[in-house]
PDB file of N, CA, C and O in Angstrom:
ATOM      1  N   UNK C   1     -24.903  -3.009  -9.604  1.00 61.00           N
ATOM      2  CA  UNK C   1     -24.107  -3.919 -10.389  1.00 61.00           C
ATOM      3  C   UNK C   1     -23.432  -4.914  -9.448  1.00 61.00           C
ATOM      4  O   UNK C   1     -22.748  -4.512  -8.499  1.00 61.00           O
ATOM      5  N   UNK C   2     -23.569  -6.176  -9.679  1.00 61.00           N
ATOM      6  CA  UNK C   2     -22.937  -7.176  -8.801  1.00 61.00           C
ATOM      7  C   UNK C   2     -21.418  -7.207  -8.980  1.00 61.00           C
ATOM      8  O   UNK C   2     -20.890  -6.934 -10.043  1.00 61.00           O
ATOM      9  N   UNK C   3     -20.756  -7.529  -7.902  1.00 60.00           N
ATOM     10  CA  UNK C   3     -19.289  -7.638  -7.937  1.00 60.00           C
ATOM     11  C   UNK C   3     -18.920  -8.983  -8.542  1.00 60.00           C
ATOM     12  O   UNK C   3     -19.408 -10.029  -8.118  1.00 60.00           O
ATOM     13  N   UNK C   4     -18.031  -8.949  -9.525  1.00 67.00           N
ATOM     14  CA  UNK C   4     -17.590 -10.191 -10.158  1.00 67.00           C
ATOM     15  C   UNK C   4     -16.503 -10.840  -9.309  1.00 67.00           C
ATOM     16  O   UNK C   4     -15.926 -10.224  -8.419  1.00 67.00           O
ATOM     17  N   UNK C   5     -16.215 -12.061  -9.616  1.00 70.00           N
ATOM     18  CA  UNK C   5     -15.187 -12.802  -8.878  1.00 70.00           C
ATOM     19  C   UNK C   5     -13.824 -12.120  -9.014  1.00 70.00           C
ATOM     20  O   UNK C   5     -13.062 -12.030  -8.062  1.00 70.00           O
ATOM     21  N   UNK C   6     -13.522 -11.618 -10.220  1.00 70.00           N
ATOM     22  CA  UNK C   6     -12.241 -10.962 -10.467  1.00 70.00           C
ATOM     23  C   UNK C   6     -12.113  -9.695  -9.620  1.00 70.00           C
ATOM     24  O   UNK C   6     -11.078  -9.443  -9.024  1.00 70.00           O
ATOM     25  N   UNK C   7     -13.169  -8.897  -9.557  1.00 73.00           N
ATOM     26  CA  UNK C   7     -13.135  -7.669  -8.769  1.00 73.00           C
ATOM     27  C   UNK C   7     -13.041  -7.970  -7.273  1.00 73.00           C
ATOM     28  O   UNK C   7     -12.452  -7.209  -6.521  1.00 73.00           O
ATOM     29  N   UNK C   8     -13.606  -9.066  -6.844  1.00 75.00           N
ATOM     30  CA  UNK C   8     -13.543  -9.444  -5.441  1.00 75.00           C
ATOM     31  C   UNK C   8     -12.171  -9.931  -5.011  1.00 75.00           C
ATOM     32  O   UNK C   8     -11.814  -9.866  -3.836  1.00 75.00           O
ATOM     33  N   UNK C   9     -11.373 -10.422  -5.964  1.00 82.00           N
ATOM     34  CA  UNK C   9     -10.044 -10.941  -5.648  1.00 82.00           C
ATOM     35  C   UNK C   9      -9.004  -9.826  -5.497  1.00 82.00           C
ATOM     36  O   UNK C   9      -8.015 -10.003  -4.794  1.00 82.00           O
ATOM     37  N   UNK C  10      -9.231  -8.693  -6.142  1.00 84.00           N
ATOM     38  CA  UNK C  10      -8.243  -7.609  -6.098  1.00 84.00           C
ATOM     39  C   UNK C  10      -7.972  -7.148  -4.669  1.00 84.00           C
ATOM     40  O   UNK C  10      -6.805  -7.054  -4.267  1.00 84.00           O
ATOM     41  N   UNK C  11      -8.985  -6.865  -3.859  1.00 86.00           N
ATOM     42  CA  UNK C  11      -8.690  -6.474  -2.467  1.00 86.00           C
ATOM     43  C   UNK C  11      -8.015  -7.587  -1.668  1.00 86.00           C
ATOM     44  O   UNK C  11      -7.138  -7.315  -0.838  1.00 86.00           O
ATOM     45  N   UNK C  12      -8.379  -8.828  -1.917  1.00 87.00           N
ATOM     46  CA  UNK C  12      -7.745  -9.931  -1.193  1.00 87.00           C
ATOM     47  C   UNK C  12      -6.257 -10.026  -1.509  1.00 87.00           C
ATOM     48  O   UNK C  12      -5.431 -10.213  -0.613  1.00 87.00           O
ATOM     49  N   UNK C  13      -5.906  -9.892  -2.770  1.00 87.00           N
ATOM     50  CA  UNK C  13      -4.502  -9.945  -3.169  1.00 87.00           C
ATOM     51  C   UNK C  13      -3.755  -8.738  -2.599  1.00 87.00           C
ATOM     52  O   UNK C  13      -2.643  -8.879  -2.081  1.00 87.00           O
ATOM     53  N   UNK C  14      -4.364  -7.560  -2.663  1.00 90.00           N
ATOM     54  CA  UNK C  14      -3.724  -6.354  -2.133  1.00 90.00           C
ATOM     55  C   UNK C  14      -3.484  -6.476  -0.632  1.00 90.00           C
ATOM     56  O   UNK C  14      -2.393  -6.154  -0.140  1.00 90.00           O
ATOM     57  N   UNK C  15      -4.482  -6.942   0.118  1.00 92.00           N
ATOM     58  CA  UNK C  15      -4.307  -7.117   1.566  1.00 92.00           C
ATOM     59  C   UNK C  15      -3.285  -8.212   1.869  1.00 92.00           C
ATOM     60  O   UNK C  15      -2.528  -8.106   2.835  1.00 92.00           O
ATOM     61  N   UNK C  16      -3.249  -9.248   1.062  1.00 90.00           N
ATOM     62  CA  UNK C  16      -2.260 -10.307   1.256  1.00 90.00           C
ATOM     63  C   UNK C  16      -0.843  -9.800   1.067  1.00 90.00           C
ATOM     64  O   UNK C  16       0.048 -10.086   1.878  1.00 90.00           O
ATOM     65  N   UNK C  17      -0.619  -9.026  -0.002  1.00 89.00           N
ATOM     66  CA  UNK C  17       0.709  -8.458  -0.244  1.00 89.00           C
ATOM     67  C   UNK C  17       1.099  -7.471   0.857  1.00 89.00           C
ATOM     68  O   UNK C  17       2.232  -7.458   1.317  1.00 89.00           O
ATOM     69  N   UNK C  18       0.138  -6.664   1.275  1.00 92.00           N
ATOM     70  CA  UNK C  18       0.394  -5.725   2.369  1.00 92.00           C
ATOM     71  C   UNK C  18       0.765  -6.477   3.645  1.00 92.00           C
ATOM     72  O   UNK C  18       1.680  -6.084   4.370  1.00 92.00           O
ATOM     73  N   UNK C  19       0.090  -7.572   3.909  1.00 92.00           N
ATOM     74  CA  UNK C  19       0.390  -8.381   5.086  1.00 92.00           C
ATOM     75  C   UNK C  19       1.784  -8.980   5.032  1.00 92.00           C
ATOM     76  O   UNK C  19       2.483  -9.030   6.053  1.00 92.00           O
ATOM     77  N   UNK C  20       2.205  -9.438   3.858  1.00 87.00           N
ATOM     78  CA  UNK C  20       3.555  -9.981   3.709  1.00 87.00           C
ATOM     79  C   UNK C  20       4.617  -8.918   3.965  1.00 87.00           C
ATOM     80  O   UNK C  20       5.602  -9.151   4.660  1.00 87.00           O
ATOM     81  N   UNK C  21       4.412  -7.736   3.403  1.00 87.00           N
ATOM     82  CA  UNK C  21       5.379  -6.652   3.585  1.00 87.00           C
ATOM     83  C   UNK C  21       5.413  -6.201   5.044  1.00 87.00           C
ATOM     84  O   UNK C  21       6.487  -6.022   5.623  1.00 87.00           O
ATOM     85  N   UNK C  22       4.246  -6.025   5.645  1.00 91.00           N
ATOM     86  CA  UNK C  22       4.182  -5.610   7.050  1.00 91.00           C
ATOM     87  C   UNK C  22       4.800  -6.663   7.971  1.00 91.00           C
ATOM     88  O   UNK C  22       5.559  -6.331   8.889  1.00 91.00           O
ATOM     89  N   UNK C  23       4.513  -7.926   7.709  1.00 89.00           N
ATOM     90  CA  UNK C  23       5.092  -8.998   8.518  1.00 89.00           C
ATOM     91  C   UNK C  23       6.604  -9.051   8.401  1.00 89.00           C
ATOM     92  O   UNK C  23       7.310  -9.258   9.397  1.00 89.00           O
ATOM     93  N   UNK C  24       7.114  -8.847   7.194  1.00 84.00           N
ATOM     94  CA  UNK C  24       8.559  -8.835   6.987  1.00 84.00           C
ATOM     95  C   UNK C  24       9.198  -7.670   7.736  1.00 84.00           C
ATOM     96  O   UNK C  24      10.242  -7.821   8.387  1.00 84.00           O
ATOM     97  N   UNK C  25       8.567  -6.505   7.660  1.00 85.00           N
ATOM     98  CA  UNK C  25       9.089  -5.333   8.364  1.00 85.00           C
ATOM     99  C   UNK C  25       9.079  -5.550   9.871  1.00 85.00           C
ATOM    100  O   UNK C  25      10.055  -5.254  10.569  1.00 85.00           O
ATOM    101  N   UNK C  26       7.979  -6.063  10.407  1.00 89.00           N
ATOM    102  CA  UNK C  26       7.885  -6.275  11.850  1.00 89.00           C
ATOM    103  C   UNK C  26       8.880  -7.339  12.328  1.00 89.00           C
ATOM    104  O   UNK C  26       9.418  -7.233  13.430  1.00 89.00           O
ATOM    105  N   UNK C  27       9.143  -8.341  11.511  1.00 85.00           N
ATOM    106  CA  UNK C  27      10.152  -9.346  11.861  1.00 85.00           C
ATOM    107  C   UNK C  27      11.539  -8.716  11.925  1.00 85.00           C
ATOM    108  O   UNK C  27      12.339  -9.030  12.813  1.00 85.00           O
ATOM    109  N   UNK C  28      11.813  -7.798  10.997  1.00 82.00           N
ATOM    110  CA  UNK C  28      13.097  -7.098  11.002  1.00 82.00           C
ATOM    111  C   UNK C  28      13.212  -6.216  12.240  1.00 82.00           C
ATOM    112  O   UNK C  28      14.255  -6.186  12.895  1.00 82.00           O
ATOM    113  N   UNK C  29      12.149  -5.503  12.571  1.00 85.00           N
ATOM    114  CA  UNK C  29      12.158  -4.648  13.765  1.00 85.00           C
ATOM    115  C   UNK C  29      12.394  -5.496  15.011  1.00 85.00           C
ATOM    116  O   UNK C  29      13.219  -5.153  15.861  1.00 85.00           O
ATOM    117  N   UNK C  30      11.695  -6.608  15.127  1.00 85.00           N
ATOM    118  CA  UNK C  30      11.858  -7.474  16.300  1.00 85.00           C
ATOM    119  C   UNK C  30      13.275  -8.021  16.393  1.00 85.00           C
ATOM    120  O   UNK C  30      13.866  -8.077  17.479  1.00 85.00           O
ATOM    121  N   UNK C  31      13.840  -8.417  15.261  1.00 81.00           N
ATOM    122  CA  UNK C  31      15.196  -8.955  15.243  1.00 81.00           C
ATOM    123  C   UNK C  31      16.212  -7.887  15.640  1.00 81.00           C
ATOM    124  O   UNK C  31      17.136  -8.146  16.408  1.00 81.00           O
ATOM    125  N   UNK C  32      16.028  -6.691  15.127  1.00 82.00           N
ATOM    126  CA  UNK C  32      16.980  -5.621  15.440  1.00 82.00           C
ATOM    127  C   UNK C  32      16.816  -5.095  16.860  1.00 82.00           C
ATOM    128  O   UNK C  32      17.786  -4.657  17.470  1.00 82.00           O
ATOM    129  N   UNK C  33      15.613  -5.115  17.392  1.00 82.00           N
ATOM    130  CA  UNK C  33      15.429  -4.708  18.789  1.00 82.00           C
ATOM    131  C   UNK C  33      16.098  -5.707  19.722  1.00 82.00           C
ATOM    132  O   UNK C  33      16.619  -5.332  20.776  1.00 82.00           O
ATOM    133  N   UNK C  34      16.097  -6.975  19.317  1.00 78.00           N
ATOM    134  CA  UNK C  34      16.740  -8.011  20.116  1.00 78.00           C
ATOM    135  C   UNK C  34      18.251  -7.811  20.178  1.00 78.00           C
ATOM    136  O   UNK C  34      18.889  -8.133  21.178  1.00 78.00           O
ATOM    137  N   UNK C  35      18.832  -7.271  19.112  1.00 77.00           N
ATOM    138  CA  UNK C  35      20.279  -7.065  19.060  1.00 77.00           C
ATOM    139  C   UNK C  35      20.676  -5.625  19.344  1.00 77.00           C
ATOM    140  O   UNK C  35      21.836  -5.272  19.206  1.00 77.00           O
ATOM    141  N   UNK C  36      19.706  -4.776  19.697  1.00 74.00           N
ATOM    142  CA  UNK C  36      19.922  -3.357  20.000  1.00 74.00           C
ATOM    143  C   UNK C  36      20.422  -2.566  18.791  1.00 74.00           C
ATOM    144  O   UNK C  36      20.989  -1.495  18.945  1.00 74.00           O
ATOM    145  N   UNK C  37      20.220  -3.067  17.589  1.00 74.00           N
ATOM    146  CA  UNK C  37      20.587  -2.334  16.376  1.00 74.00           C
ATOM    147  C   UNK C  37      19.399  -1.478  15.952  1.00 74.00           C
ATOM    148  O   UNK C  37      18.253  -1.891  16.085  1.00 74.00           O
ATOM    149  N   UNK C  38      19.636  -0.275  15.444  1.00 78.00           N
ATOM    150  CA  UNK C  38      18.517   0.568  15.014  1.00 78.00           C
ATOM    151  C   UNK C  38      17.842  -0.027  13.776  1.00 78.00           C
ATOM    152  O   UNK C  38      18.510  -0.381  12.812  1.00 78.00           O
ATOM    153  N   UNK C  39      16.510  -0.156  13.812  1.00 72.00           N
ATOM    154  CA  UNK C  39      15.802  -0.786  12.700  1.00 72.00           C
ATOM    155  C   UNK C  39      15.634   0.150  11.515  1.00 72.00           C
ATOM    156  O   UNK C  39      15.335  -0.292  10.419  1.00 72.00           O
ATOM    157  N   UNK C  40      15.844   1.443  11.696  1.00 75.00           N
ATOM    158  CA  UNK C  40      15.634   2.395  10.610  1.00 75.00           C
ATOM    159  C   UNK C  40      16.905   2.667   9.819  1.00 75.00           C
ATOM    160  O   UNK C  40      16.885   3.377   8.843  1.00 75.00           O
ATOM    161  N   UNK C  41      18.020   2.115  10.231  1.00 75.00           N
ATOM    162  CA  UNK C  41      19.288   2.352   9.539  1.00 75.00           C
ATOM    163  C   UNK C  41      19.925   1.036   9.145  1.00 75.00           C
ATOM    164  O   UNK C  41      19.744   0.023   9.794  1.00 75.00           O
ATOM    165  N   UNK C  42      20.714   1.082   8.108  1.00 75.00           N
ATOM    166  CA  UNK C  42      21.451  -0.094   7.685  1.00 75.00           C
ATOM    167  C   UNK C  42      20.624  -1.039   6.825  1.00 75.00           C
ATOM    168  O   UNK C  42      19.405  -0.947   6.763  1.00 75.00           O
ATOM    169  N   UNK C  43      21.301  -1.914   6.154  1.00 80.00           N
ATOM    170  CA  UNK C  43      20.655  -2.880   5.283  1.00 80.00           C
ATOM    171  C   UNK C  43      20.462  -4.199   6.016  1.00 80.00           C
ATOM    172  O   UNK C  43      21.182  -4.516   6.956  1.00 80.00           O
ATOM    173  N   UNK C  44      19.510  -4.968   5.541  1.00 80.00           N
ATOM    174  CA  UNK C  44      19.279  -6.297   6.117  1.00 80.00           C
ATOM    175  C   UNK C  44      20.421  -7.217   5.716  1.00 80.00           C
ATOM    176  O   UNK C  44      20.992  -7.102   4.633  1.00 80.00           O
ATOM    177  N   UNK C  45      20.723  -8.155   6.599  1.00 79.00           N
ATOM    178  CA  UNK C  45      21.830  -9.088   6.363  1.00 79.00           C
ATOM    179  C   UNK C  45      21.360 -10.525   6.530  1.00 79.00           C
ATOM    180  O   UNK C  45      20.389 -10.795   7.225  1.00 79.00           O
ATOM    181  N   UNK C  46      22.085 -11.429   5.914  1.00 80.00           N
ATOM    182  CA  UNK C  46      21.820 -12.861   6.025  1.00 80.00           C
ATOM    183  C   UNK C  46      22.081 -13.290   7.469  1.00 80.00           C
ATOM    184  O   UNK C  46      23.093 -12.910   8.064  1.00 80.00           O
ATOM    185  N   UNK C  47      21.184 -14.079   8.029  1.00 76.00           N
ATOM    186  CA  UNK C  47      21.367 -14.561   9.401  1.00 76.00           C
ATOM    187  C   UNK C  47      22.514 -15.556   9.505  1.00 76.00           C
ATOM    188  O   UNK C  47      23.101 -15.722  10.565  1.00 76.00           O
ATOM    189  N   UNK C  48      22.845 -16.221   8.406  1.00 80.00           N
ATOM    190  CA  UNK C  48      23.875 -17.253   8.419  1.00 80.00           C
ATOM    191  C   UNK C  48      25.278 -16.673   8.227  1.00 80.00           C
ATOM    192  O   UNK C  48      26.166 -16.906   9.043  1.00 80.00           O
ATOM    193  N   UNK C  49      25.480 -15.914   7.122  1.00 86.00           N
ATOM    194  CA  UNK C  49      26.832 -15.434   6.797  1.00 86.00           C
ATOM    195  C   UNK C  49      26.995 -13.927   6.974  1.00 86.00           C
ATOM    196  O   UNK C  49      28.087 -13.404   6.772  1.00 86.00           O
ATOM    197  N   UNK C  50      25.918 -13.223   7.296  1.00 81.00           N
ATOM    198  CA  UNK C  50      25.922 -11.778   7.544  1.00 81.00           C
ATOM    199  C   UNK C  50      26.237 -10.936   6.314  1.00 81.00           C
ATOM    200  O   UNK C  50      26.637  -9.781   6.434  1.00 81.00           O
ATOM    201  N   UNK C  51      26.060 -11.500   5.111  1.00 86.00           N
ATOM    202  CA  UNK C  51      26.228 -10.725   3.880  1.00 86.00           C
ATOM    203  C   UNK C  51      25.019  -9.809   3.701  1.00 86.00           C
ATOM    204  O   UNK C  51      23.898 -10.160   4.070  1.00 86.00           O
ATOM    205  N   UNK C  52      25.243  -8.633   3.132  1.00 87.00           N
ATOM    206  CA  UNK C  52      24.141  -7.695   2.891  1.00 87.00           C
ATOM    207  C   UNK C  52      23.233  -8.272   1.810  1.00 87.00           C
ATOM    208  O   UNK C  52      23.691  -8.759   0.786  1.00 87.00           O
ATOM    209  N   UNK C  53      21.916  -8.232   2.071  1.00 83.00           N
ATOM    210  CA  UNK C  53      20.952  -8.779   1.123  1.00 83.00           C
ATOM    211  C   UNK C  53      20.693  -7.805  -0.014  1.00 83.00           C
ATOM    212  O   UNK C  53      20.671  -6.587   0.184  1.00 83.00           O
ATOM    213  N   UNK C  54      20.481  -8.331  -1.220  1.00 83.00           N
ATOM    214  CA  UNK C  54      20.159  -7.501  -2.379  1.00 83.00           C
ATOM    215  C   UNK C  54      18.678  -7.148  -2.348  1.00 83.00           C
ATOM    216  O   UNK C  54      17.901  -7.719  -1.575  1.00 83.00           O
ATOM    217  N   UNK C  55      18.268  -6.232  -3.212  1.00 83.00           N
ATOM    218  CA  UNK C  55      16.862  -5.811  -3.237  1.00 83.00           C
ATOM    219  C   UNK C  55      15.955  -6.986  -3.542  1.00 83.00           C
ATOM    220  O   UNK C  55      14.856  -7.077  -3.020  1.00 83.00           O
ATOM    221  N   UNK C  56      16.393  -7.911  -4.386  1.00 79.00           N
ATOM    222  CA  UNK C  56      15.566  -9.054  -4.772  1.00 79.00           C
ATOM    223  C   UNK C  56      15.328  -9.986  -3.584  1.00 79.00           C
ATOM    224  O   UNK C  56      14.251 -10.555  -3.437  1.00 79.00           O
ATOM    225  N   UNK C  57      16.321 -10.125  -2.752  1.00 79.00           N
ATOM    226  CA  UNK C  57      16.201 -11.013  -1.597  1.00 79.00           C
ATOM    227  C   UNK C  57      15.314 -10.426  -0.498  1.00 79.00           C
ATOM    228  O   UNK C  57      14.899 -11.140   0.400  1.00 79.00           O
ATOM    229  N   UNK C  58      15.021  -9.141  -0.574  1.00 77.00           N
ATOM    230  CA  UNK C  58      14.196  -8.483   0.437  1.00 77.00           C
ATOM    231  C   UNK C  58      12.699  -8.615   0.164  1.00 77.00           C
ATOM    232  O   UNK C  58      11.892  -8.267   1.019  1.00 77.00           O
ATOM    233  N   UNK C  59      12.330  -9.119  -1.007  1.00 79.00           N
ATOM    234  CA  UNK C  59      10.916  -9.297  -1.329  1.00 79.00           C
ATOM    235  C   UNK C  59      10.407 -10.509  -0.565  1.00 79.00           C
ATOM    236  O   UNK C  59      10.944 -11.614  -0.711  1.00 79.00           O
ATOM    237  N   UNK C  60       9.371 -10.335   0.281  1.00 74.00           N
ATOM    238  CA  UNK C  60       8.879 -11.458   1.085  1.00 74.00           C
ATOM    239  C   UNK C  60       8.484 -12.649   0.218  1.00 74.00           C
ATOM    240  O   UNK C  60       7.915 -12.490  -0.848  1.00 74.00           O
ATOM    241  N   UNK C  61       8.792 -13.822   0.651  1.00 79.00           N
ATOM    242  CA  UNK C  61       8.490 -15.115   0.037  1.00 79.00           C
ATOM    243  C   UNK C  61       9.301 -15.347  -1.237  1.00 79.00           C
ATOM    244  O   UNK C  61       9.874 -16.412  -1.408  1.00 79.00           O
ATOM    245  N   UNK C  62       9.413 -14.359  -2.117  1.00 79.00           N
ATOM    246  CA  UNK C  62      10.109 -14.528  -3.394  1.00 79.00           C
ATOM    247  C   UNK C  62      11.586 -14.854  -3.165  1.00 79.00           C
ATOM    248  O   UNK C  62      12.132 -15.781  -3.760  1.00 79.00           O
ATOM    249  N   UNK C  63      12.243 -14.085  -2.299  1.00 76.00           N
ATOM    250  CA  UNK C  63      13.654 -14.338  -2.010  1.00 76.00           C
ATOM    251  C   UNK C  63      13.868 -15.695  -1.365  1.00 76.00           C
ATOM    252  O   UNK C  63      14.833 -16.401  -1.664  1.00 76.00           O
ATOM    253  N   UNK C  64      12.947 -16.085  -0.508  1.00 77.00           N
ATOM    254  CA  UNK C  64      13.042 -17.389   0.157  1.00 77.00           C
ATOM    255  C   UNK C  64      12.905 -18.525  -0.852  1.00 77.00           C
ATOM    256  O   UNK C  64      13.681 -19.478  -0.848  1.00 77.00           O
ATOM    257  N   UNK C  65      11.943 -18.412  -1.732  1.00 81.00           N
ATOM    258  CA  UNK C  65      11.722 -19.458  -2.746  1.00 81.00           C
ATOM    259  C   UNK C  65      12.875 -19.495  -3.744  1.00 81.00           C
ATOM    260  O   UNK C  65      13.332 -20.566  -4.141  1.00 81.00           O
ATOM    261  N   UNK C  66      13.365 -18.320  -4.163  1.00 78.00           N
ATOM    262  CA  UNK C  66      14.448 -18.271  -5.150  1.00 78.00           C
ATOM    263  C   UNK C  66      15.704 -18.970  -4.652  1.00 78.00           C
ATOM    264  O   UNK C  66      16.418 -19.606  -5.426  1.00 78.00           O
ATOM    265  N   UNK C  67      15.962 -18.889  -3.357  1.00 76.00           N
ATOM    266  CA  UNK C  67      17.166 -19.511  -2.797  1.00 76.00           C
ATOM    267  C   UNK C  67      16.869 -20.787  -2.032  1.00 76.00           C
ATOM    268  O   UNK C  67      17.734 -21.324  -1.349  1.00 76.00           O
ATOM    269  N   UNK C  68      15.634 -21.264  -2.157  1.00 82.00           N
ATOM    270  CA  UNK C  68      15.184 -22.512  -1.517  1.00 82.00           C
ATOM    271  C   UNK C  68      15.439 -22.523  -0.003  1.00 82.00           C
ATOM    272  O   UNK C  68      15.780 -23.542   0.585  1.00 82.00           O
ATOM    273  N   UNK C  69      15.316 -21.356   0.601  1.00 76.00           N
ATOM    274  CA  UNK C  69      15.458 -21.251   2.046  1.00 76.00           C
ATOM    275  C   UNK C  69      16.876 -21.376   2.566  1.00 76.00           C
ATOM    276  O   UNK C  69      17.072 -21.539   3.767  1.00 76.00           O
ATOM    277  N   UNK C  70      17.848 -21.320   1.681  1.00 77.00           N
ATOM    278  CA  UNK C  70      19.246 -21.450   2.112  1.00 77.00           C
ATOM    279  C   UNK C  70      20.014 -20.154   1.836  1.00 77.00           C
ATOM    280  O   UNK C  70      19.539 -19.279   1.125  1.00 77.00           O
ATOM    281  N   UNK C  71      21.203 -20.069   2.375  1.00 79.00           N
ATOM    282  CA  UNK C  71      22.062 -18.923   2.146  1.00 79.00           C
ATOM    283  C   UNK C  71      22.567 -18.924   0.708  1.00 79.00           C
ATOM    284  O   UNK C  71      22.897 -19.974   0.154  1.00 79.00           O
ATOM    285  N   UNK C  72      22.637 -17.774   0.110  1.00 76.00           N
ATOM    286  CA  UNK C  72      23.086 -17.634  -1.290  1.00 76.00           C
ATOM    287  C   UNK C  72      24.598 -17.720  -1.409  1.00 76.00           C
ATOM    288  O   UNK C  72      25.137 -18.037  -2.448  1.00 76.00           O
ATOM    289  N   UNK C  73      25.303 -17.461  -0.350  1.00 73.00           N
ATOM    290  CA  UNK C  73      26.777 -17.384  -0.413  1.00 73.00           C
ATOM    291  C   UNK C  73      27.411 -18.677  -0.070  1.00 73.00           C
ATOM    292  O   UNK C  73      27.355 -19.407   0.694  1.00 73.00           O
TER     293      UNK C  73
END
């Protein structure tokens, strides 16, 4: 049975989402290693005002677009 276009897109979307999540996590690890903060503890904070980010703001790309790349506070 040939693979349809719709079935072929599912793995691409899944790998894309996985890449966004992994990239976000690795960016957090790199940032926290730079400041000597443990990456496995504590919540993520805004780089500008240091407010704790909500769960919605932690979703890669979505939080950035929702706030137009600026601080929410």
